[in-house]
Amino acid sequence: MAEVDDAPVIVCGAPGSFARSVLAERHPALIEQVRDAFPWSPERHRALDALLRSSTEGVIEPLGPHAHDRGRWDAWGAEYFGRSWFDVPFLWAESYFYRLLLEAVGYFGPGPWQGIDPFAPFKRAELRGSLVDDELAALDVLARRPVAERAAAYLQGSLWGNRADLSFTVGSRTADGGTDDGSDGSTEARSGEDPPPLVADDSEALWSLLPTGGSPGAARTVHVIADNSGRELIPDLVLIDHLLESGRADDVVLHVKPYPYYVSDATMADVVDCARRLAQASGEAGEAGRRLWAAMGDGRLAVRAHGFFCAPFPYAEMPDELRRQFDGAALTIVKGDLNYRRLVGDRLWSPTTPFAGLTAHFPGPVAALRTLKSDVIGGLEPRTVARLEDAAGDGTGRAWRTSGTHGLVQVRT
């Protein structure tokens, strides 16, 4: 396994860095969008104003004395309180920002706003959009393709669904990096179009771990650690339906966040909304949705929401009870950019650092499906890195890491 001293932890203060842009640009824009999403009370408006001032001009402060998890965050943030947001690790700062945002809107406290997802209007609008209709209709065309081709398409759909991450569009800067096929990355890949390029593709290794029809012996369980809701979670559910329907998995465990986290991260409520959206559709999408609904009812698809998924730590520090869940799985599929950062560690690794070493801590075989939207990357071939840096055209050779125009499938067996 790569030593922790091999690469510096990503912090928020480097001028011109992606991490700094998130704190300085994306988070303030998000606060304004959340402010406009609900008719918050004056108290909530004052709390949002205070968070905006603190996160852009002030220092990091502890949660209030009545917060249910004050003790936990006091322990997690003891070395960061009183410091500028721009002087602490990026992963921790982002996580704590979202915890404070929930505090500002009264998500956990007693009162009428308790349990109200501040990101729900964004999620619902996305689910109602015509793009979802188009993507669901494409499943009818795909159903006429050979089985192997369908499987590859389901996997690609799950990977590139990550481009629909709402947080990536909130307050984001225009990226200079284009894709190898001439696309500017501003739209999702459509049925019949070439998808944006993969910087690593271990798809064959992934499918080799999940042969169709199963094998004699113990049931094969696949875990999926979800990332975003809406237009990413729907193709994740379609992929899960394929795993169950084809016999590649006997049962699937889908891991979601226990409460709203980041802008569009999936919760149990989002799973239900997306499964219902599928089940109410016509054609192949509706069939898949109804199978998933039944699978949840009979236990072949279980949904879990461990508190660690909202903690500001890499997966190398996951608690033992969560580690035991992944141990013995046929495969754990880790979705999205944040989960990738937590899987390999939110550090400035050399991009050629072997993926197997970065993930040696994870129990059992693991696969990462990710659209690149942050600086962290490992497991690339030197010639791939050279090509990407030469084509970046941004003066730093790094635009491809954060523009959302490239993706990867990486597997450690």
CSV table of C-alpha atoms in Angstrom, one decimal:
chain,number,residue,atom,x,y,z
A,1,MET,CA,0.0,0.0,0.0
A,2,ALA,CA,1.2,3.5,-0.8
A,3,GLU,CA,2.6,5.2,2.3
A,4,VAL,CA,0.7,8.2,3.6
A,5,ASP,CA,3.7,10.4,3.3
A,6,ASP,CA,4.0,9.8,-0.4
A,7,ALA,CA,1.7,12.7,-1.3
A,8,PRO,CA,0.4,15.8,0.4
A,9,VAL,CA,-3.1,16.1,1.7
A,10,ILE,CA,-5.2,18.5,-0.5
A,11,VAL,CA,-5.9,21.7,1.4
A,12,CYS,CA,-8.2,24.6,0.4
A,13,GLY,CA,-5.8,27.5,0.3
A,14,ALA,CA,-3.6,27.2,-2.8
A,15,PRO,CA,-4.3,30.1,-5.1
A,16,GLY,CA,-6.0,29.0,-8.3
A,17,SER,CA,-6.6,25.5,-7.0
A,18,PHE,CA,-9.8,23.6,-7.6
A,19,ALA,CA,-10.3,23.1,-3.8
A,20,ARG,CA,-10.1,26.9,-3.2
A,21,SER,CA,-12.6,27.5,-6.0
A,22,VAL,CA,-15.1,25.2,-4.3
A,23,LEU,CA,-14.9,27.1,-1.0
A,24,ALA,CA,-14.6,30.6,-2.5
A,25,GLU,CA,-17.1,30.2,-5.3
A,26,ARG,CA,-19.3,27.1,-5.2
A,27,HIS,CA,-20.2,27.2,-1.6
A,28,PRO,CA,-21.4,30.8,-1.5
A,29,ALA,CA,-23.4,30.2,-4.7
A,30,LEU,CA,-25.0,27.1,-3.1
A,31,ILE,CA,-26.0,29.1,0.0
A,32,GLU,CA,-27.8,31.6,-2.2
A,33,GLN,CA,-29.6,28.8,-4.1
A,34,VAL,CA,-30.7,27.1,-0.9
A,35,ARG,CA,-31.9,30.5,0.5
A,36,ASP,CA,-34.1,30.8,-2.6
A,37,ALA,CA,-35.4,27.2,-2.6
A,38,PHE,CA,-37.7,27.5,0.5
A,39,PRO,CA,-39.6,30.3,2.3
A,40,TRP,CA,-37.2,30.1,5.3
A,41,SER,CA,-38.0,31.9,8.5
A,42,PRO,CA,-36.0,35.0,9.5
A,43,GLU,CA,-34.0,32.8,11.9
A,44,ARG,CA,-33.0,30.5,9.1
A,45,HIS,CA,-32.0,33.5,6.9
A,46,ARG,CA,-29.8,34.8,9.7
A,47,ALA,CA,-28.2,31.4,10.1
A,48,LEU,CA,-27.5,31.2,6.4
A,49,ASP,CA,-26.0,34.7,6.4
A,50,ALA,CA,-23.7,33.7,9.3
A,51,LEU,CA,-22.6,30.6,7.4
A,52,LEU,CA,-21.8,32.6,4.3
A,53,ARG,CA,-19.7,35.1,6.3
A,54,SER,CA,-17.9,32.3,8.3
A,55,SER,CA,-17.1,30.2,5.3
A,56,THR,CA,-15.7,33.0,3.2
A,57,GLU,CA,-14.2,35.5,5.6
A,58,GLY,CA,-14.2,33.9,9.1
A,59,VAL,CA,-12.8,31.0,10.9
A,60,ILE,CA,-14.1,27.5,11.6
A,61,GLU,CA,-16.2,27.3,14.7
A,62,PRO,CA,-17.7,24.4,16.6
A,63,LEU,CA,-21.4,23.4,16.4
A,64,GLY,CA,-23.8,25.0,18.8
A,65,PRO,CA,-24.1,23.4,22.3
A,66,HIS,CA,-27.4,21.8,21.5
A,67,ALA,CA,-26.3,20.0,18.3
A,68,HIS,CA,-26.9,16.2,18.7
A,69,ASP,CA,-23.5,15.4,17.3
A,70,ARG,CA,-21.5,18.2,18.9
A,71,GLY,CA,-19.2,15.8,20.7
A,72,ARG,CA,-18.4,13.9,17.6
A,73,TRP,CA,-17.5,16.9,15.5
A,74,ASP,CA,-15.6,18.4,18.5
A,75,ALA,CA,-13.3,15.4,18.4
A,76,TRP,CA,-13.1,15.4,14.6
A,77,GLY,CA,-12.3,19.1,14.3
A,78,ALA,CA,-10.4,19.9,17.4
A,79,GLU,CA,-7.2,20.8,15.5
A,80,TYR,CA,-9.2,22.9,12.9
A,81,PHE,CA,-11.4,25.2,15.1
A,82,GLY,CA,-10.3,28.8,15.1
A,83,ARG,CA,-8.4,28.4,11.8
A,84,SER,CA,-9.4,29.8,8.4
A,85,TRP,CA,-11.4,27.5,6.2
A,86,PHE,CA,-8.7,27.8,3.6
A,87,ASP,CA,-6.0,26.3,5.8
A,88,VAL,CA,-7.5,22.9,6.5
A,89,PRO,CA,-7.9,19.7,4.5
A,90,PHE,CA,-10.4,19.9,1.6
A,91,LEU,CA,-12.3,16.8,2.4
A,92,TRP,CA,-12.8,17.8,6.0
A,93,ALA,CA,-13.8,21.4,5.1
A,94,GLU,CA,-16.4,20.3,2.6
A,95,SER,CA,-17.9,17.8,4.9
A,96,TYR,CA,-18.1,20.3,7.8
A,97,PHE,CA,-19.6,23.0,5.5
A,98,TYR,CA,-22.5,20.7,4.6
A,99,ARG,CA,-23.0,19.8,8.2
A,100,LEU,CA,-23.2,23.5,9.1
A,101,LEU,CA,-25.6,24.1,6.2
A,102,LEU,CA,-28.0,21.5,7.6
A,103,GLU,CA,-27.6,23.2,11.0
A,104,ALA,CA,-28.4,26.6,9.5
A,105,VAL,CA,-31.7,25.4,7.9
A,106,GLY,CA,-32.8,23.5,11.1
A,107,TYR,CA,-32.6,20.0,9.6
A,108,PHE,CA,-31.7,18.3,12.9
A,109,GLY,CA,-33.3,20.6,15.5
A,110,PRO,CA,-36.9,20.7,16.8
A,111,GLY,CA,-39.3,22.8,14.8
A,112,PRO,CA,-41.1,22.9,11.4
A,113,TRP,CA,-38.0,22.6,9.3
A,114,GLN,CA,-36.7,19.4,10.9
A,115,GLY,CA,-36.0,16.7,8.4
A,116,ILE,CA,-36.5,19.0,5.3
A,117,ASP,CA,-33.9,18.2,2.7
A,118,PRO,CA,-32.6,21.6,1.6
A,119,PHE,CA,-31.6,20.1,-1.8
A,120,ALA,CA,-34.9,18.4,-2.5
A,121,PRO,CA,-36.2,21.1,-4.9
A,122,PHE,CA,-33.1,20.6,-7.1
A,123,LYS,CA,-33.4,16.8,-7.0
A,124,ARG,CA,-37.1,16.8,-7.8
A,125,ALA,CA,-36.7,19.3,-10.7
A,126,GLU,CA,-34.0,17.0,-12.2
A,127,LEU,CA,-36.2,13.9,-11.9
A,128,ARG,CA,-39.1,15.7,-13.6
A,129,GLY,CA,-36.9,16.9,-16.5
A,130,SER,CA,-37.3,15.8,-20.1
A,131,LEU,CA,-33.7,14.5,-20.1
A,132,VAL,CA,-34.8,11.7,-17.8
A,133,ASP,CA,-37.6,10.9,-20.2
A,134,ASP,CA,-35.2,10.6,-23.0
A,135,GLU,CA,-32.7,8.4,-21.1
A,136,LEU,CA,-35.5,6.1,-19.9
A,137,ALA,CA,-36.8,5.8,-23.5
A,138,ALA,CA,-33.3,4.8,-24.7
A,139,LEU,CA,-33.6,1.6,-22.6
A,140,ASP,CA,-36.2,0.4,-25.1
A,141,VAL,CA,-33.7,0.7,-27.9
A,142,LEU,CA,-31.0,-0.9,-25.8
A,143,ALA,CA,-33.2,-3.9,-25.0
A,144,ARG,CA,-32.8,-5.1,-28.7
A,145,ARG,CA,-29.0,-5.3,-28.4
A,146,PRO,CA,-27.0,-8.4,-27.5
A,147,VAL,CA,-26.7,-9.1,-23.8
A,148,ALA,CA,-23.0,-8.3,-23.6
A,149,GLU,CA,-23.6,-5.0,-25.3
A,150,ARG,CA,-26.4,-4.1,-22.9
A,151,ALA,CA,-24.2,-4.9,-19.9
A,152,ALA,CA,-21.5,-2.6,-21.2
A,153,ALA,CA,-24.1,0.1,-21.8
A,154,TYR,CA,-25.5,-0.2,-18.3
A,155,LEU,CA,-22.0,0.1,-16.8
A,156,GLN,CA,-21.2,3.2,-19.0
A,157,GLY,CA,-24.6,4.7,-18.1
A,158,SER,CA,-23.8,4.3,-14.4
A,159,LEU,CA,-20.4,5.9,-14.9
A,160,TRP,CA,-21.4,8.8,-17.0
A,161,GLY,CA,-24.5,9.4,-14.9
A,162,ASN,CA,-22.0,10.9,-12.5
A,163,ARG,CA,-21.8,13.9,-14.8
A,164,ALA,CA,-25.3,14.9,-13.6
A,165,ASP,CA,-23.9,15.8,-10.2
A,166,LEU,CA,-25.8,18.9,-9.2
A,167,SER,CA,-22.9,20.2,-7.0
A,168,PHE,CA,-20.7,20.2,-10.1
A,169,THR,CA,-22.9,22.8,-11.7
A,170,VAL,CA,-23.5,25.0,-8.7
A,171,GLY,CA,-21.2,28.0,-8.9
A,172,SER,CA,-18.7,26.1,-11.0
A,173,ARG,CA,-16.2,27.7,-13.2
A,174,THR,CA,-16.0,27.2,-16.9
A,175,ALA,CA,-13.4,24.5,-17.6
A,176,ASP,CA,-10.9,24.9,-20.4
A,177,GLY,CA,-10.2,21.2,-20.8
A,178,GLY,CA,-12.0,19.6,-23.8
A,179,THR,CA,-12.5,15.9,-24.5
A,180,ASP,CA,-10.6,13.8,-27.0
A,181,ASP,CA,-13.7,13.6,-29.3
A,182,GLY,CA,-14.1,17.3,-29.6
A,183,SER,CA,-16.9,17.7,-27.1
A,184,ASP,CA,-16.8,20.5,-24.6
A,185,GLY,CA,-18.3,18.3,-21.9
A,186,SER,CA,-21.3,20.6,-21.5
A,187,THR,CA,-23.9,17.9,-22.2
A,188,GLU,CA,-24.4,14.3,-21.2
A,189,ALA,CA,-23.6,11.6,-23.6
A,190,ARG,CA,-26.7,10.7,-25.6
A,191,SER,CA,-27.7,7.3,-27.0
A,192,GLY,CA,-25.9,6.7,-30.3
A,193,GLU,CA,-23.1,9.2,-29.5
A,194,ASP,CA,-19.6,8.3,-28.5
A,195,PRO,CA,-19.1,8.9,-24.8
A,196,PRO,CA,-16.3,11.1,-23.5
A,197,PRO,CA,-13.0,9.3,-23.1
A,198,LEU,CA,-12.0,7.0,-20.3
A,199,VAL,CA,-8.5,7.6,-18.8
A,200,ALA,CA,-8.6,4.0,-17.5
A,201,ASP,CA,-10.9,1.1,-18.4
A,202,ASP,CA,-10.9,-2.1,-16.3
A,203,SER,CA,-14.3,-3.1,-17.4
A,204,GLU,CA,-13.3,-6.6,-18.4
A,205,ALA,CA,-11.8,-7.2,-15.0
A,206,LEU,CA,-15.0,-6.0,-13.4
A,207,TRP,CA,-17.2,-8.3,-15.4
A,208,SER,CA,-14.8,-11.2,-14.8
A,209,LEU,CA,-15.7,-10.9,-11.1
A,210,LEU,CA,-19.4,-11.2,-11.9
A,211,PRO,CA,-19.9,-13.9,-14.5
A,212,THR,CA,-23.5,-14.4,-15.7
A,213,GLY,CA,-25.5,-17.3,-14.2
A,214,GLY,CA,-23.6,-17.4,-10.9
A,215,SER,CA,-21.7,-20.3,-9.5
A,216,PRO,CA,-22.4,-23.1,-7.1
A,217,GLY,CA,-21.9,-22.3,-3.4
A,218,ALA,CA,-22.6,-19.3,-1.3
A,219,ALA,CA,-24.7,-16.4,-2.6
A,220,ARG,CA,-22.8,-13.7,-4.4
A,221,THR,CA,-23.4,-10.2,-2.9
A,222,VAL,CA,-22.5,-7.0,-4.7
A,223,HIS,CA,-22.3,-3.8,-2.8
A,224,VAL,CA,-22.8,-0.4,-4.5
A,225,ILE,CA,-21.8,2.7,-2.7
A,226,ALA,CA,-24.0,5.4,-4.2
A,227,ASP,CA,-23.0,8.9,-5.0
A,228,ASN,CA,-25.7,11.3,-6.4
A,229,SER,CA,-29.4,11.0,-6.7
A,230,GLY,CA,-31.5,11.8,-9.7
A,231,ARG,CA,-30.0,11.3,-13.1
A,232,GLU,CA,-27.0,9.4,-11.6
A,233,LEU,CA,-29.0,7.2,-9.3
A,234,ILE,CA,-31.4,6.0,-12.0
A,235,PRO,CA,-28.7,4.4,-14.1
A,236,ASP,CA,-27.2,3.0,-11.0
A,237,LEU,CA,-30.5,1.3,-10.3
A,238,VAL,CA,-30.7,0.1,-13.9
A,239,LEU,CA,-27.2,-1.4,-13.5
A,240,ILE,CA,-28.3,-3.1,-10.2
A,241,ASP,CA,-31.4,-4.5,-12.0
A,242,HIS,CA,-29.1,-6.0,-14.6
A,243,LEU,CA,-26.9,-7.6,-12.0
A,244,LEU,CA,-29.9,-9.3,-10.4
A,245,GLU,CA,-31.8,-10.1,-13.5
A,246,SER,CA,-28.7,-11.6,-15.3
A,247,GLY,CA,-27.6,-13.7,-12.3
A,248,ARG,CA,-24.3,-11.8,-12.0
A,249,ALA,CA,-25.4,-11.1,-8.4
A,250,ASP,CA,-27.7,-13.0,-6.1
A,251,ASP,CA,-28.3,-9.9,-4.0
A,252,VAL,CA,-27.2,-6.3,-3.9
A,253,VAL,CA,-26.6,-3.9,-1.0
A,254,LEU,CA,-27.0,-0.2,-1.9
A,255,HIS,CA,-25.3,2.2,0.5
A,256,VAL,CA,-26.7,5.7,0.6
A,257,LYS,CA,-26.2,8.7,2.9
A,258,PRO,CA,-28.2,8.8,6.2
A,259,TYR,CA,-29.1,12.4,5.7
A,260,PRO,CA,-28.6,15.1,3.0
A,261,TYR,CA,-24.9,15.6,2.2
A,262,TYR,CA,-23.3,17.6,-0.5
A,263,VAL,CA,-25.9,18.9,-3.0
A,264,SER,CA,-27.3,15.8,-4.6
A,265,ASP,CA,-25.9,12.8,-2.6
A,266,ALA,CA,-28.5,10.0,-2.5
A,267,THR,CA,-30.5,9.3,0.6
A,268,MET,CA,-33.2,6.6,1.2
A,269,ALA,CA,-35.9,9.1,0.1
A,270,ASP,CA,-34.0,9.6,-3.2
A,271,VAL,CA,-33.8,5.8,-3.8
A,272,VAL,CA,-37.6,5.6,-3.4
A,273,ASP,CA,-38.2,8.6,-5.6
A,274,CYS,CA,-35.9,7.2,-8.4
A,275,ALA,CA,-37.4,3.7,-8.1
A,276,ARG,CA,-40.9,5.1,-8.4
A,277,ARG,CA,-39.8,7.2,-11.4
A,278,LEU,CA,-38.6,4.1,-13.1
A,279,ALA,CA,-41.6,1.9,-12.1
A,280,GLN,CA,-44.1,4.5,-13.4
A,281,ALA,CA,-42.4,4.8,-16.8
A,282,SER,CA,-43.4,2.7,-19.8
A,283,GLY,CA,-41.5,0.0,-21.6
A,284,GLU,CA,-38.2,-1.4,-20.4
A,285,ALA,CA,-37.7,1.3,-17.8
A,286,GLY,CA,-41.0,0.5,-16.1
A,287,GLU,CA,-40.2,-3.2,-16.1
A,288,ALA,CA,-36.8,-2.5,-14.5
A,289,GLY,CA,-38.5,-0.3,-11.9
A,290,ARG,CA,-41.1,-2.8,-11.0
A,291,ARG,CA,-38.4,-5.5,-10.6
A,292,LEU,CA,-36.4,-3.3,-8.4
A,293,TRP,CA,-39.4,-2.5,-6.3
A,294,ALA,CA,-40.1,-6.2,-5.9
A,295,ALA,CA,-36.4,-6.9,-5.1
A,296,MET,CA,-36.5,-4.3,-2.3
A,297,GLY,CA,-39.6,-6.0,-1.0
A,298,ASP,CA,-38.1,-9.5,-0.9
A,299,GLY,CA,-34.6,-8.5,0.3
A,300,ARG,CA,-32.6,-9.1,-2.8
A,301,LEU,CA,-31.9,-5.4,-2.9
A,302,ALA,CA,-31.2,-3.9,0.5
A,303,VAL,CA,-30.5,-0.3,1.2
A,304,ARG,CA,-28.3,0.8,4.1
A,305,ALA,CA,-27.2,4.2,5.4
A,306,HIS,CA,-24.2,4.0,7.8
A,307,GLY,CA,-23.2,7.3,9.5
A,308,PHE,CA,-19.6,6.9,8.3
A,309,PHE,CA,-20.7,7.9,4.8
A,310,CYS,CA,-21.2,11.5,6.1
A,311,ALA,CA,-17.9,11.5,8.0
A,312,PRO,CA,-14.9,13.6,6.8
A,313,PHE,CA,-12.5,10.7,6.5
A,314,PRO,CA,-11.1,8.3,3.8
A,315,TYR,CA,-12.4,4.8,3.7
A,316,ALA,CA,-9.1,3.5,5.1
A,317,GLU,CA,-10.5,4.8,8.4
A,318,MET,CA,-13.9,3.1,8.1
A,319,PRO,CA,-15.2,1.4,11.3
A,320,ASP,CA,-15.0,-2.3,11.8
A,321,GLU,CA,-18.7,-2.9,11.5
A,322,LEU,CA,-18.8,-1.3,8.1
A,323,ARG,CA,-15.6,-3.1,7.0
A,324,ARG,CA,-17.2,-6.4,7.9
A,325,GLN,CA,-20.1,-5.6,5.5
A,326,PHE,CA,-17.7,-5.3,2.5
A,327,ASP,CA,-15.6,-8.3,3.6
A,328,GLY,CA,-16.6,-11.3,1.6
A,329,ALA,CA,-18.5,-9.4,-1.1
A,330,ALA,CA,-18.1,-10.6,-4.7
A,331,LEU,CA,-17.5,-6.9,-5.5
A,332,THR,CA,-18.0,-3.4,-4.1
A,333,ILE,CA,-18.7,-0.8,-6.7
A,334,VAL,CA,-17.7,2.7,-5.5
A,335,LYS,CA,-19.5,5.4,-7.4
A,336,GLY,CA,-18.5,9.0,-8.1
A,337,ASP,CA,-15.9,11.6,-7.4
A,338,LEU,CA,-16.2,12.1,-3.6
A,339,ASN,CA,-16.3,8.3,-3.0
A,340,TYR,CA,-13.1,8.0,-5.2
A,341,ARG,CA,-11.4,10.7,-3.1
A,342,ARG,CA,-12.3,8.8,0.1
A,343,LEU,CA,-11.3,5.4,-1.5
A,344,VAL,CA,-7.8,6.4,-2.5
A,345,GLY,CA,-7.2,9.2,0.0
A,346,ASP,CA,-7.7,12.9,-0.8
A,347,ARG,CA,-4.1,13.5,-1.6
A,348,LEU,CA,-2.0,14.8,-4.6
A,349,TRP,CA,-0.8,11.4,-5.6
A,350,SER,CA,1.3,11.0,-8.7
A,351,PRO,CA,-1.3,10.0,-11.3
A,352,THR,CA,0.7,6.8,-12.0
A,353,THR,CA,0.6,5.6,-8.4
A,354,PRO,CA,-0.8,2.0,-8.7
A,355,PHE,CA,-4.6,1.8,-7.9
A,356,ALA,CA,-4.0,-1.6,-6.2
A,357,GLY,CA,-1.7,0.0,-3.7
A,358,LEU,CA,-4.0,3.0,-3.0
A,359,THR,CA,-7.0,0.6,-2.3
A,360,ALA,CA,-5.1,-2.2,-0.6
A,361,HIS,CA,-6.9,-1.1,2.7
A,362,PHE,CA,-10.4,-1.9,1.3
A,363,PRO,CA,-11.8,-5.3,2.2
A,364,GLY,CA,-12.5,-7.4,-0.8
A,365,PRO,CA,-12.5,-6.6,-4.5
A,366,VAL,CA,-13.4,-3.0,-5.3
A,367,ALA,CA,-14.3,-1.1,-8.5
A,368,ALA,CA,-14.4,2.6,-9.0
A,369,LEU,CA,-16.8,4.2,-11.5
A,370,ARG,CA,-16.0,7.9,-11.6
A,371,THR,CA,-16.3,11.0,-13.7
A,372,LEU,CA,-13.2,13.2,-12.9
A,373,LYS,CA,-14.2,16.3,-11.1
A,374,SER,CA,-11.4,16.9,-8.6
A,375,ASP,CA,-7.6,16.7,-8.5
A,376,VAL,CA,-7.2,13.3,-7.0
A,377,ILE,CA,-6.2,10.5,-9.5
A,378,GLY,CA,-4.1,7.4,-9.5
A,379,GLY,CA,-3.6,4.2,-11.4
A,380,LEU,CA,-2.9,5.8,-14.8
A,381,GLU,CA,-0.4,4.7,-17.4
A,382,PRO,CA,2.4,7.2,-18.0
A,383,ARG,CA,1.6,7.6,-21.7
A,384,THR,CA,-2.0,8.4,-20.8
A,385,VAL,CA,-0.9,11.1,-18.3
A,386,ALA,CA,1.4,12.6,-20.9
A,387,ARG,CA,-1.3,12.7,-23.5
A,388,LEU,CA,-3.8,14.3,-21.1
A,389,GLU,CA,-1.4,16.9,-19.8
A,390,ASP,CA,-0.3,17.9,-23.4
A,391,ALA,CA,-3.9,18.3,-24.5
A,392,ALA,CA,-5.1,20.2,-21.4
A,393,GLY,CA,-4.3,23.6,-22.9
A,394,ASP,CA,-4.7,25.4,-19.5
A,395,GLY,CA,-1.1,26.2,-18.7
A,396,THR,CA,-1.0,23.7,-15.9
A,397,GLY,CA,-1.8,20.4,-17.6
A,398,ARG,CA,-4.5,19.7,-15.0
A,399,ALA,CA,-7.8,20.8,-16.5
A,400,TRP,CA,-8.7,17.2,-17.4
A,401,ARG,CA,-8.8,16.3,-13.7
A,402,THR,CA,-11.6,18.6,-12.7
A,403,SER,CA,-13.6,19.4,-15.9
A,404,GLY,CA,-16.0,16.4,-15.7
A,405,THR,CA,-15.1,15.5,-19.3
A,406,HIS,CA,-13.2,12.3,-18.6
A,407,GLY,CA,-14.0,9.1,-16.6
A,408,LEU,CA,-12.6,5.9,-15.4
A,409,VAL,CA,-13.3,2.3,-14.5
A,410,GLN,CA,-10.7,1.0,-12.1
A,411,VAL,CA,-10.7,-2.4,-10.5
A,412,ARG,CA,-8.7,-4.0,-7.8
A,413,THR,CA,-9.4,-7.7,-7.6
